[in-house]
Amino acid sequence: MKSNRITEKFQELKASGKKGLITYMTAGDPNLETNIEIASIMESAGADLIEIGIPFSDPVADGPSIQQASIRSLSKGITMLQIIETIGKIRQRVKVPLIIMTYYNPILQYGLEKFVVDAVLAGVDGIIVPDLPFEECGQLFDFTDSAGLCLIQLVAPTTTDGRMEKIFSRSRGFIYCVSVTGITGIRNEINTDLRSLTARISKYTTLPIAIGFGIGGPLQAGMVAHYCDAVVVGSALVDTIAYAKDSQTMLIQVNSLIKDIKTALS
């Protein structure tokens, strides 16, 4: 598969001895136009990759914060086509890799091949489909590989070594390591033995490892970063976007949170 921005970004981070920060927002929350501004702020504040979640009515991997963001977005009647068009506008504003996180049903409804083609045209570099088992990824892998799009795989503390080896045989971009068993959301502490988990992952792949689920702020991000190449911060940013008193305050707070996390990673 040809090189893409995700591969290049992780090569750049490794060469400079830095840890990456992957930030998340839900498309359509608070609205699509503001998503463009948020992405721009995320990049300027130090995000290395940006993950954009497609709202879905049954988000099995998501905790309360992202579930509520999905509900707010869906209540506006936002479509996949509108989201992809917005991502195209985001791509005009930012240079960092863009990743779509979506459940399988919205892709299926849109059409697998059409989704991949339109995503690539919009400037998307990778996709994550948390409810699609590796064994059922075959057709989507065929489309993403030929288009140069990374279909990023998730592994959890419960994933066996044998299954890891199988999953990594077709993994692209980076490995998304779920730090806890369960749904997304801020945790007071992460009890998983991340050292042994990431050591197991590294036995079977040379791909970079990003750790997500449960990272609430700078302190946790700094601690988790010892065991990986990048950290993913989702719910903390989604809450910042949701609870700010107005749009301008929200952008300032998003900027501040990302800068604080980047400082903790350095």
mmCIF file with all atom_site columns, N, CA and C in Angstrom, residues 12-58:
data_model
loop_
_atom_site.group_PDB
_atom_site.id
_atom_site.type_symbol
_atom_site.label_atom_id
_atom_site.label_alt_id
_atom_site.label_comp_id
_atom_site.label_asym_id
_atom_site.label_entity_id
_atom_site.label_seq_id
_atom_site.pdbx_PDB_ins_code
_atom_site.Cartn_x
_atom_site.Cartn_y
_atom_site.Cartn_z
_atom_site.occupancy
_atom_site.B_iso_or_equiv
_atom_site.pdbx_formal_charge
_atom_site.auth_seq_id
_atom_site.auth_comp_id
_atom_site.auth_asym_id
_atom_site.auth_atom_id
_atom_site.pdbx_PDB_model_num
ATOM 1   N N  . GLU A 1 12 ? 7.794   10.999 11.230 1.00 0.00 ? 12 GLU A N  1
ATOM 2   C CA . GLU A 1 12 ? 8.259   12.331 11.656 1.00 0.00 ? 12 GLU A CA 1
ATOM 3   C C  . GLU A 1 12 ? 8.365   12.405 13.188 1.00 0.00 ? 12 GLU A C  1
ATOM 4   N N  . LEU A 1 13 ? 7.353   11.878 13.885 1.00 0.00 ? 13 LEU A N  1
ATOM 5   C CA . LEU A 1 13 ? 7.365   11.872 15.355 1.00 0.00 ? 13 LEU A CA 1
ATOM 6   C C  . LEU A 1 13 ? 8.530   11.036 15.890 1.00 0.00 ? 13 LEU A C  1
ATOM 7   N N  . LYS A 1 14 ? 8.727   9.871  15.294 1.00 0.00 ? 14 LYS A N  1
ATOM 8   C CA . LYS A 1 14 ? 9.810   8.988  15.741 1.00 0.00 ? 14 LYS A CA 1
ATOM 9   C C  . LYS A 1 14 ? 11.172  9.649  15.534 1.00 0.00 ? 14 LYS A C  1
ATOM 10  N N  . ALA A 1 15 ? 11.337  10.277 14.374 1.00 0.00 ? 15 ALA A N  1
ATOM 11  C CA . ALA A 1 15 ? 12.617  10.922 14.054 1.00 0.00 ? 15 ALA A CA 1
ATOM 12  C C  . ALA A 1 15 ? 12.940  12.053 15.024 1.00 0.00 ? 15 ALA A C  1
ATOM 13  N N  . SER A 1 16 ? 11.887  12.720 15.517 1.00 0.00 ? 16 SER A N  1
ATOM 14  C CA . SER A 1 16 ? 12.102  13.846 16.434 1.00 0.00 ? 16 SER A CA 1
ATOM 15  C C  . SER A 1 16 ? 12.027  13.426 17.903 1.00 0.00 ? 16 SER A C  1
ATOM 16  N N  . GLY A 1 17 ? 11.787  12.124 18.140 1.00 0.00 ? 17 GLY A N  1
ATOM 17  C CA . GLY A 1 17 ? 11.729  11.612 19.512 1.00 0.00 ? 17 GLY A CA 1
ATOM 18  C C  . GLY A 1 17 ? 10.525  12.095 20.291 1.00 0.00 ? 17 GLY A C  1
ATOM 19  N N  . LYS A 1 18 ? 9.429   12.403 19.587 1.00 0.00 ? 18 LYS A N  1
ATOM 20  C CA . LYS A 1 18 ? 8.235   12.946 20.246 1.00 0.00 ? 18 LYS A CA 1
ATOM 21  C C  . LYS A 1 18 ? 7.096   11.937 20.267 1.00 0.00 ? 18 LYS A C  1
ATOM 22  N N  . LYS A 1 19 ? 6.203   12.118 21.235 1.00 0.00 ? 19 LYS A N  1
ATOM 23  C CA . LYS A 1 19 ? 4.978   11.328 21.314 1.00 0.00 ? 19 LYS A CA 1
ATOM 24  C C  . LYS A 1 19 ? 3.857   12.086 20.603 1.00 0.00 ? 19 LYS A C  1
ATOM 25  N N  . GLY A 1 20 ? 2.994   11.345 19.923 1.00 0.00 ? 20 GLY A N  1
ATOM 26  C CA . GLY A 1 20 ? 1.912   11.967 19.172 1.00 0.00 ? 20 GLY A CA 1
ATOM 27  C C  . GLY A 1 20 ? 0.653   12.158 19.999 1.00 0.00 ? 20 GLY A C  1
ATOM 28  N N  . LEU A 1 21 ? -0.145  13.124 19.585 1.00 0.00 ? 21 LEU A N  1
ATOM 29  C CA . LEU A 1 21 ? -1.456  13.361 20.197 1.00 0.00 ? 21 LEU A CA 1
ATOM 30  C C  . LEU A 1 21 ? -2.527  13.261 19.121 1.00 0.00 ? 21 LEU A C  1
ATOM 31  N N  . ILE A 1 22 ? -3.468  12.350 19.342 1.00 0.00 ? 22 ILE A N  1
ATOM 32  C CA . ILE A 1 22 ? -4.612  12.185 18.444 1.00 0.00 ? 22 ILE A CA 1
ATOM 33  C C  . ILE A 1 22 ? -5.833  12.751 19.154 1.00 0.00 ? 22 ILE A C  1
ATOM 34  N N  . THR A 1 23 ? -6.446  13.753 18.560 1.00 0.00 ? 23 THR A N  1
ATOM 35  C CA . THR A 1 23 ? -7.613  14.391 19.179 1.00 0.00 ? 23 THR A CA 1
ATOM 36  C C  . THR A 1 23 ? -8.885  13.957 18.453 1.00 0.00 ? 23 THR A C  1
ATOM 37  N N  . TYR A 1 24 ? -10.001 14.043 19.166 1.00 0.00 ? 24 TYR A N  1
ATOM 38  C CA . TYR A 1 24 ? -11.281 13.538 18.642 1.00 0.00 ? 24 TYR A CA 1
ATOM 39  C C  . TYR A 1 24 ? -12.370 14.592 18.774 1.00 0.00 ? 24 TYR A C  1
ATOM 40  N N  . MET A 1 25 ? -13.248 14.623 17.774 1.00 0.00 ? 25 MET A N  1
ATOM 41  C CA . MET A 1 25 ? -14.505 15.364 17.895 1.00 0.00 ? 25 MET A CA 1
ATOM 42  C C  . MET A 1 25 ? -15.582 14.604 17.136 1.00 0.00 ? 25 MET A C  1
ATOM 43  N N  . THR A 1 26 ? -16.834 14.839 17.514 1.00 0.00 ? 26 THR A N  1
ATOM 44  C CA . THR A 1 26 ? -17.971 14.231 16.827 1.00 0.00 ? 26 THR A CA 1
ATOM 45  C C  . THR A 1 26 ? -18.454 15.175 15.737 1.00 0.00 ? 26 THR A C  1
ATOM 46  N N  . ALA A 1 27 ? -18.576 14.667 14.525 1.00 0.00 ? 27 ALA A N  1
ATOM 47  C CA . ALA A 1 27 ? -19.055 15.485 13.408 1.00 0.00 ? 27 ALA A CA 1
ATOM 48  C C  . ALA A 1 27 ? -20.468 15.986 13.695 1.00 0.00 ? 27 ALA A C  1
ATOM 49  N N  . GLY A 1 28 ? -20.681 17.270 13.487 1.00 0.00 ? 28 GLY A N  1
ATOM 50  C CA . GLY A 1 28 ? -22.002 17.857 13.693 1.00 0.00 ? 28 GLY A CA 1
ATOM 51  C C  . GLY A 1 28 ? -22.246 18.381 15.085 1.00 0.00 ? 28 GLY A C  1
ATOM 52  N N  . ASP A 1 29 ? -21.269 18.244 15.965 1.00 0.00 ? 29 ASP A N  1
ATOM 53  C CA . ASP A 1 29 ? -21.406 18.752 17.335 1.00 0.00 ? 29 ASP A CA 1
ATOM 54  C C  . ASP A 1 29 ? -20.331 19.801 17.596 1.00 0.00 ? 29 ASP A C  1
ATOM 55  N N  . PRO A 1 30 ? -20.679 21.048 17.795 1.00 0.00 ? 30 PRO A N  1
ATOM 56  C CA . PRO A 1 30 ? -22.043 21.595 17.873 1.00 0.00 ? 30 PRO A CA 1
ATOM 57  C C  . PRO A 1 30 ? -22.712 21.754 16.503 1.00 0.00 ? 30 PRO A C  1
ATOM 58  N N  . ASN A 1 31 ? -21.928 21.930 15.443 1.00 0.00 ? 31 ASN A N  1
ATOM 59  C CA . ASN A 1 31 ? -22.440 21.979 14.076 1.00 0.00 ? 31 ASN A CA 1
ATOM 60  C C  . ASN A 1 31 ? -21.261 21.795 13.127 1.00 0.00 ? 31 ASN A C  1
ATOM 61  N N  . LEU A 1 32 ? -21.568 21.535 11.863 1.00 0.00 ? 32 LEU A N  1
ATOM 62  C CA . LEU A 1 32 ? -20.504 21.214 10.910 1.00 0.00 ? 32 LEU A CA 1
ATOM 63  C C  . LEU A 1 32 ? -19.569 22.390 10.652 1.00 0.00 ? 32 LEU A C  1
ATOM 64  N N  . GLU A 1 33 ? -20.110 23.591 10.585 1.00 0.00 ? 33 GLU A N  1
ATOM 65  C CA . GLU A 1 33 ? -19.253 24.762 10.344 1.00 0.00 ? 33 GLU A CA 1
ATOM 66  C C  . GLU A 1 33 ? -18.251 24.951 11.479 1.00 0.00 ? 33 GLU A C  1
ATOM 67  N N  . THR A 1 34 ? -18.729 24.781 12.705 1.00 0.00 ? 34 THR A N  1
ATOM 68  C CA . THR A 1 34 ? -17.831 24.935 13.857 1.00 0.00 ? 34 THR A CA 1
ATOM 69  C C  . THR A 1 34 ? -16.802 23.812 13.907 1.00 0.00 ? 34 THR A C  1
ATOM 70  N N  . ASN A 1 35 ? -17.152 22.615 13.406 1.00 0.00 ? 35 ASN A N  1
ATOM 71  C CA . ASN A 1 35 ? -16.175 21.521 13.336 1.00 0.00 ? 35 ASN A CA 1
ATOM 72  C C  . ASN A 1 35 ? -14.934 21.932 12.545 1.00 0.00 ? 35 ASN A C  1
ATOM 73  N N  . ILE A 1 36 ? -15.133 22.731 11.506 1.00 0.00 ? 36 ILE A N  1
ATOM 74  C CA . ILE A 1 36 ? -13.998 23.195 10.690 1.00 0.00 ? 36 ILE A CA 1
ATOM 75  C C  . ILE A 1 36 ? -13.079 24.074 11.535 1.00 0.00 ? 36 ILE A C  1
ATOM 76  N N  . GLU A 1 37 ? -13.683 24.967 12.321 1.00 0.00 ? 37 GLU A N  1
ATOM 77  C CA . GLU A 1 37 ? -12.895 25.851 13.201 1.00 0.00 ? 37 GLU A CA 1
ATOM 78  C C  . GLU A 1 37 ? -12.182 25.043 14.293 1.00 0.00 ? 37 GLU A C  1
ATOM 79  N N  . ILE A 1 38 ? -12.895 24.046 14.846 1.00 0.00 ? 38 ILE A N  1
ATOM 80  C CA . ILE A 1 38 ? -12.302 23.215 15.900 1.00 0.00 ? 38 ILE A CA 1
ATOM 81  C C  . ILE A 1 38 ? -11.078 22.473 15.359 1.00 0.00 ? 38 ILE A C  1
ATOM 82  N N  . ALA A 1 39 ? -11.204 21.905 14.162 1.00 0.00 ? 39 ALA A N  1
ATOM 83  C CA . ALA A 1 39 ? -10.080 21.173 13.567 1.00 0.00 ? 39 ALA A CA 1
ATOM 84  C C  . ALA A 1 39 ? -8.868  22.077 13.390 1.00 0.00 ? 39 ALA A C  1
ATOM 85  N N  . SER A 1 40 ? -9.124  23.281 12.947 1.00 0.00 ? 40 SER A N  1
ATOM 86  C CA . SER A 1 40 ? -8.037  24.247 12.741 1.00 0.00 ? 40 SER A CA 1
ATOM 87  C C  . SER A 1 40 ? -7.341  24.584 14.061 1.00 0.00 ? 40 SER A C  1
ATOM 88  N N  . ILE A 1 41 ? -8.158  24.781 15.108 1.00 0.00 ? 41 ILE A N  1
ATOM 89  C CA . ILE A 1 41 ? -7.611  25.064 16.447 1.00 0.00 ? 41 ILE A CA 1
ATOM 90  C C  . ILE A 1 41 ? -6.834  23.855 16.973 1.00 0.00 ? 41 ILE A C  1
ATOM 91  N N  . MET A 1 42 ? -7.393  22.660 16.768 1.00 0.00 ? 42 MET A N  1
ATOM 92  C CA . MET A 1 42 ? -6.711  21.443 17.223 1.00 0.00 ? 42 MET A CA 1
ATOM 93  C C  . MET A 1 42 ? -5.310  21.349 16.623 1.00 0.00 ? 42 MET A C  1
ATOM 94  N N  . GLU A 1 43 ? -5.220  21.576 15.325 1.00 0.00 ? 43 GLU A N  1
ATOM 95  C CA . GLU A 1 43 ? -3.912  21.488 14.667 1.00 0.00 ? 43 GLU A CA 1
ATOM 96  C C  . GLU A 1 43 ? -2.951  22.549 15.197 1.00 0.00 ? 43 GLU A C  1
ATOM 97  N N  . SER A 1 44 ? -3.416  23.785 15.278 1.00 0.00 ? 44 SER A N  1
ATOM 98  C CA . SER A 1 44 ? -2.518  24.868 15.708 1.00 0.00 ? 44 SER A CA 1
ATOM 99  C C  . SER A 1 44 ? -2.083  24.694 17.168 1.00 0.00 ? 44 SER A C  1
ATOM 100 N N  . ALA A 1 45 ? -2.935  24.031 17.979 1.00 0.00 ? 45 ALA A N  1
ATOM 101 C CA . ALA A 1 45 ? -2.594  23.799 19.391 1.00 0.00 ? 45 ALA A CA 1
ATOM 102 C C  . ALA A 1 45 ? -1.620  22.639 19.568 1.00 0.00 ? 45 ALA A C  1
ATOM 103 N N  . GLY A 1 46 ? -1.480  21.808 18.527 1.00 0.00 ? 46 GLY A N  1
ATOM 104 C CA . GLY A 1 46 ? -0.492  20.738 18.615 1.00 0.00 ? 46 GLY A CA 1
ATOM 105 C C  . GLY A 1 46 ? -0.977  19.334 18.325 1.00 0.00 ? 46 GLY A C  1
ATOM 106 N N  . ALA A 1 47 ? -2.247  19.166 17.911 1.00 0.00 ? 47 ALA A N  1
ATOM 107 C CA . ALA A 1 47 ? -2.722  17.822 17.557 1.00 0.00 ? 47 ALA A CA 1
ATOM 108 C C  . ALA A 1 47 ? -1.912  17.298 16.376 1.00 0.00 ? 47 ALA A C  1
ATOM 109 N N  . ASP A 1 48 ? -1.499  16.032 16.462 1.00 0.00 ? 48 ASP A N  1
ATOM 110 C CA . ASP A 1 48 ? -0.720  15.421 15.386 1.00 0.00 ? 48 ASP A CA 1
ATOM 111 C C  . ASP A 1 48 ? -1.602  14.684 14.387 1.00 0.00 ? 48 ASP A C  1
ATOM 112 N N  . LEU A 1 49 ? -2.716  14.177 14.850 1.00 0.00 ? 49 LEU A N  1
ATOM 113 C CA . LEU A 1 49 ? -3.728  13.546 14.004 1.00 0.00 ? 49 LEU A CA 1
ATOM 114 C C  . LEU A 1 49 ? -5.082  13.941 14.574 1.00 0.00 ? 49 LEU A C  1
ATOM 115 N N  . ILE A 1 50 ? -6.087  14.022 13.711 1.00 0.00 ? 50 ILE A N  1
ATOM 116 C CA . ILE A 1 50 ? -7.440  14.374 14.163 1.00 0.00 ? 50 ILE A CA 1
ATOM 117 C C  . ILE A 1 50 ? -8.406  13.264 13.758 1.00 0.00 ? 50 ILE A C  1
ATOM 118 N N  . GLU A 1 51 ? -9.153  12.808 14.752 1.00 0.00 ? 51 GLU A N  1
ATOM 119 C CA . GLU A 1 51 ? -10.150 11.758 14.546 1.00 0.00 ? 51 GLU A CA 1
ATOM 120 C C  . GLU A 1 51 ? -11.530 12.418 14.545 1.00 0.00 ? 51 GLU A C  1
ATOM 121 N N  . ILE A 1 52 ? -12.333 12.092 13.545 1.00 0.00 ? 52 ILE A N  1
ATOM 122 C CA . ILE A 1 52 ? -13.670 12.677 13.417 1.00 0.00 ? 52 ILE A CA 1
ATOM 123 C C  . ILE A 1 52 ? -14.691 11.549 13.499 1.00 0.00 ? 52 ILE A C  1
ATOM 124 N N  . GLY A 1 53 ? -15.537 11.604 14.512 1.00 0.00 ? 53 GLY A N  1
ATOM 125 C CA . GLY A 1 53 ? -16.516 10.546 14.729 1.00 0.00 ? 53 GLY A CA 1
ATOM 126 C C  . GLY A 1 53 ? -17.791 10.785 13.945 1.00 0.00 ? 53 GLY A C  1
ATOM 127 N N  . ILE A 1 54 ? -18.280 9.741  13.297 1.00 0.00 ? 54 ILE A N  1
ATOM 128 C CA . ILE A 1 54 ? -19.566 9.801  12.597 1.00 0.00 ? 54 ILE A CA 1
ATOM 129 C C  . ILE A 1 54 ? -20.657 9.463  13.611 1.00 0.00 ? 54 ILE A C  1
ATOM 130 N N  . PRO A 1 55 ? -21.626 10.358 13.829 1.00 0.00 ? 55 PRO A N  1
ATOM 131 C CA . PRO A 1 55 ? -22.672 10.062 14.820 1.00 0.00 ? 55 PRO A CA 1
ATOM 132 C C  . PRO A 1 55 ? -23.494 8.844  14.413 1.00 0.00 ? 55 PRO A C  1
ATOM 133 N N  . PHE A 1 56 ? -23.860 8.040  15.409 1.00 0.00 ? 56 PHE A N  1
ATOM 134 C CA . PHE A 1 56 ? -24.625 6.823  15.150 1.00 0.00 ? 56 PHE A CA 1
ATOM 135 C C  . PHE A 1 56 ? -25.570 6.585  16.317 1.00 0.00 ? 56 PHE A C  1
ATOM 136 N N  . SER A 1 57 ? -26.734 6.019  16.007 1.00 0.00 ? 57 SER A N  1
ATOM 137 C CA . SER A 1 57 ? -27.792 5.870  17.018 1.00 0.00 ? 57 SER A CA 1
ATOM 138 C C  . SER A 1 57 ? -27.512 4.768  18.038 1.00 0.00 ? 57 SER A C  1
ATOM 139 N N  . ASP A 1 58 ? -26.604 3.843  17.721 1.00 0.00 ? 58 ASP A N  1
ATOM 140 C CA . ASP A 1 58 ? -26.303 2.751  18.651 1.00 0.00 ? 58 ASP A CA 1
ATOM 141 C C  . ASP A 1 58 ? -24.788 2.580  18.793 1.00 0.00 ? 58 ASP A C  1
#
